[in-house]
């Protein structure tokens, strides 16, 4: 039951657009032999889904070795799916909670990746699961970012810790930790300002927030989630690498998966850095955040619209 | 991170050097490298395929020039084709005497429309225009407040009302007429190109307000999706141009090529950084270098030229002379630092692939610069002119004076020694070679095929080598080449 609902969520997100991977589907339905033309077409479809050089080469190579000059059959389709699936991890178990005290979830990402919206959805989701959620508005840099989160907090009815614009984000995080401990919140979600991973000083500011949180609550942050726009290309790898280096990311929220973008970059990220996807954003509504289900993800890529 | 395609190309074309002509056969491997580089830069797959076949058609049949590296020959063709594809660009913004000009911004969520709207307003202000910003993003919470805050920062009026996007746009134009503003910038909500309802809303604004120009705002980090997005928006609105944002990151920005290749819509401006600053003009030559992973050589050349204007000609001449004589002093070094600081250290670094590796982990480049400046400031005139006299006790004094550890002073002096040597060698190079070197500093190997050997140009070894030594050296070189 649960699986069915989750699956349909991803499918709903991807359904509008299965066109691209639908190409592979048609390809695999075709007649003839697995020849160079077939492999070229497979490569093209993988590239068009942003799967990236390395992961694409891996898959095409394996198909070549396994099926060279054999007839195209359902087996090839299953094989490609299995290969894609193998590049991902097991199903996401969502947030890993602290054994006692508040669980701190820190959110990071580049500008415009969808951090604030994802936080609202995540907070809403966790509240529905019966958790008492607090959000910390540590994006004190961008104009009106605090207002944006405040609006969301009011809508979903969770509490928020904030200071004015240009306040020290680490100070806001500090206050939020105090409050979470004193008032026994289950989960504290820390929003941070968007920053490009090449901005050394901003990355250090992020590390500072990380340190402050760890000092306040031992073992925190329990999760550091990188928000990644599904339409991002190969730069996603560098993003994951750099953010991982500075704040030790534990997972990815893949946002905006309701467009035609496939988010194929996550294959490369998993392959190179081992970072798993935990949640996917599949729409603009507050409920449109689903735990990542790799089987459904791969399956949905091949669904016909 | 990525390395430029020059190196992989020169590997692929090694066999070709100095013989015959380029044929489809012998350039295949090299073109595969070019293709890989483009795909890694997120250029749309179909655009890459077309592009490569055009380059192939141009290259095949050309004679391999005797003294030119065939890979350079191919790179030149690729570069020219790229520039031809992405250009030409017109950076003008229309102006009318009888009514305000309307510019509409549109794009996906999070592509940077609101920030870009403010930057565009500031750019217009800099050109002596009087812009008005219209807050037509009623979708995202806080979007209107964001534009208002930004408007305040740059002292540009912002029109907003809590009705519908269409009304906001229409009334903003009326407001502009009343308040004698000559340009209206419409900041619309972000939307997916497949969201029919929201795309229809854009079309309604287009029909009722009749913007003079429509600009698509695109995140430089976007992948293959760029082509679909641009096509859909162009079909709905007939775009005039594109603004590429977040180019201060390390994304290669293949989108510029995808969008022009698929829709014919050129990139007009680029956005660098979150600070509200003017938009920069899009320069195809710079972008071509960036997509090819060669760093922004043209950008650096431009900036250096600007700064050279500020520095007096005599000073330059004096420095050049000092360089040639190998008398590069700490004073000169400090002056160069100031020059780099003027250019914006971070700016310089982000423009050079590989350069960011040079700064120690977690070290702010500007901080590092400041520390070194402090050390130099703590020295006496005599020490600056002749750093060799700095002994332990002088070192200790300098360290106390600049608030660092004595060993840091020693470290710095050691580095300075190397710089001095490099400088001497550089003074014997052509401008192009120098640029190549500057971009490669710290990561020599990657940007200088052949490694340090090329560095020594006219320098001598101090003694005449015997035949045996020469033979040994040759052997070493050959071994290196084979690897």
XYZ file of C-alpha atoms in Angstrom, chain B residues 114-299:
186
model
C 14.416 38.656 -9.034
C 18.109 39.275 -8.426
C 18.598 39.715 -12.175
C 15.725 42.216 -12.334
C 17.502 44.370 -9.755
C 20.816 44.004 -11.566
C 19.213 44.938 -14.878
C 17.711 48.039 -13.257
C 21.118 49.014 -11.940
C 22.664 48.443 -15.378
C 20.048 50.721 -16.932
C 20.627 53.354 -14.276
C 24.317 53.247 -15.123
C 23.370 54.033 -18.727
C 21.455 57.116 -17.605
C 17.990 55.563 -17.812
C 15.190 55.735 -15.264
C 13.855 52.221 -14.611
C 10.814 50.984 -12.659
C 10.619 47.451 -11.273
C 7.290 45.614 -11.345
C 6.802 42.828 -8.784
C 4.702 40.391 -10.772
C 5.777 37.272 -8.858
C 2.787 36.724 -6.610
C 3.454 32.989 -6.408
C 6.483 32.569 -4.202
C 6.125 33.770 -0.624
C 8.378 36.739 0.028
C 9.143 37.460 -3.632
C 7.545 40.915 -3.580
C 9.347 41.824 -0.347
C 12.612 40.629 -1.882
C 12.220 42.922 -4.884
C 11.210 45.828 -2.640
C 14.293 45.372 -0.476
C 16.534 45.164 -3.530
C 14.835 48.217 -5.056
C 15.529 50.189 -1.895
C 19.176 49.127 -1.966
C 19.719 50.455 -5.469
C 17.246 53.347 -5.172
C 14.936 52.205 -7.943
C 11.146 52.467 -7.473
C 9.218 49.178 -7.221
C 5.590 48.870 -8.255
C 3.498 46.257 -6.475
C -0.135 45.513 -5.746
C -1.862 42.441 -4.448
C -4.023 41.563 -7.452
C -3.065 39.414 -10.441
C 0.238 39.321 -12.333
C -1.463 40.700 -15.449
C -2.855 43.692 -13.551
C 0.465 44.343 -11.825
C 2.209 44.538 -15.184
C -0.436 46.719 -16.804
C -0.636 49.149 -13.906
C 3.134 49.261 -13.580
C 3.372 50.606 -17.125
C 0.742 53.263 -16.342
C 2.649 54.154 -13.185
C 5.859 54.499 -15.203
C 4.147 56.930 -17.572
C 2.911 59.001 -14.633
C 6.253 59.094 -12.860
C 8.251 59.601 -16.075
C 10.227 56.379 -15.852
C 11.556 55.319 -19.248
C 11.877 51.550 -18.705
C 9.696 49.007 -16.901
C 11.179 45.655 -15.842
C 8.605 42.930 -15.234
C 9.750 40.324 -12.696
C 7.432 37.377 -13.333
C 7.057 34.249 -11.201
C 9.198 31.210 -11.920
C 7.378 28.455 -13.775
C 7.959 25.115 -15.426
C 7.762 25.270 -19.183
C 5.260 22.393 -19.165
C 2.872 24.108 -16.756
C 0.197 25.050 -19.294
C -1.778 27.262 -16.951
C 1.187 29.416 -15.959
C 2.538 29.553 -19.502
C -0.865 30.846 -20.623
C -0.618 33.535 -17.981
C 2.700 34.644 -19.492
C 1.107 34.732 -22.916
C -1.706 36.897 -21.531
C 0.798 39.372 -20.106
C 2.587 39.319 -23.448
C -0.632 40.092 -25.320
C -1.959 42.774 -22.996
C 1.215 44.589 -21.990
C 3.194 44.034 -25.197
C 6.718 44.035 -23.782
C 9.357 45.394 -26.171
C 11.778 42.639 -25.260
C 11.470 39.291 -23.479
C 14.496 37.878 -21.700
C 14.785 34.291 -20.516
C 16.756 33.997 -17.286
C 18.760 30.761 -17.148
C 20.909 29.271 -14.406
C 24.409 28.567 -15.773
C 24.402 25.231 -13.956
C 21.483 23.817 -15.957
C 22.047 20.569 -17.835
C 20.524 19.034 -20.965
C 17.198 20.525 -19.913
C 18.319 23.953 -21.187
C 17.271 23.089 -24.725
C 13.724 22.032 -23.741
C 13.231 25.076 -21.519
C 14.460 27.562 -24.104
C 12.388 25.986 -26.844
C 9.161 26.038 -24.837
C 9.573 29.624 -23.661
C 10.579 30.746 -27.138
C 7.533 29.074 -28.678
C 5.267 30.793 -26.179
C 6.815 34.264 -26.136
C 9.356 34.787 -28.901
C 12.357 35.544 -26.745
C 14.714 38.368 -27.687
C 17.626 37.242 -25.591
C 18.801 35.241 -22.675
C 20.514 36.199 -19.396
C 22.833 33.575 -17.960
C 23.089 33.754 -14.148
C 25.379 32.392 -11.432
C 28.365 32.388 -13.762
C 30.591 33.208 -10.793
C 30.487 29.518 -9.949
C 32.511 26.866 -11.736
C 29.797 25.584 -14.064
C 31.076 25.591 -17.631
C 27.832 27.091 -18.917
C 27.188 24.910 -21.941
C 23.636 26.259 -21.828
C 24.776 29.339 -23.751
C 25.596 27.055 -26.665
C 22.536 24.792 -26.297
C 20.072 27.684 -26.269
C 21.576 29.461 -29.271
C 21.933 26.167 -31.097
C 18.333 25.074 -30.546
C 16.401 28.356 -30.691
C 18.771 30.901 -32.198
C 18.241 33.131 -29.148
C 21.542 34.751 -28.138
C 22.785 35.357 -24.617
C 22.891 39.081 -23.978
C 24.098 39.511 -20.397
C 25.626 37.390 -17.671
C 25.120 37.638 -13.919
C 28.051 37.225 -11.567
C 27.402 36.887 -7.857
C 24.559 37.522 -5.480
C 25.605 41.063 -4.644
C 23.525 43.574 -6.583
C 25.981 44.746 -9.172
C 25.662 45.540 -12.861
C 25.099 42.713 -15.298
C 28.116 42.027 -17.454
C 27.947 41.997 -21.238
C 28.056 38.523 -22.703
C 31.232 38.047 -24.730
C 31.190 34.950 -26.973
C 34.998 34.683 -26.990
C 35.107 34.444 -23.203
C 32.317 31.927 -23.080
C 33.972 29.799 -25.763
C 37.123 29.576 -23.676
C 35.104 28.676 -20.625
C 33.111 25.934 -22.326
C 36.326 24.487 -23.698
C 37.699 24.455 -20.171
C 40.501 26.816 -21.025
C 39.648 29.292 -18.335
C 38.516 32.753 -19.094
C 41.659 33.862 -20.882
C 39.930 36.606 -22.781
C 38.348 37.878 -19.600
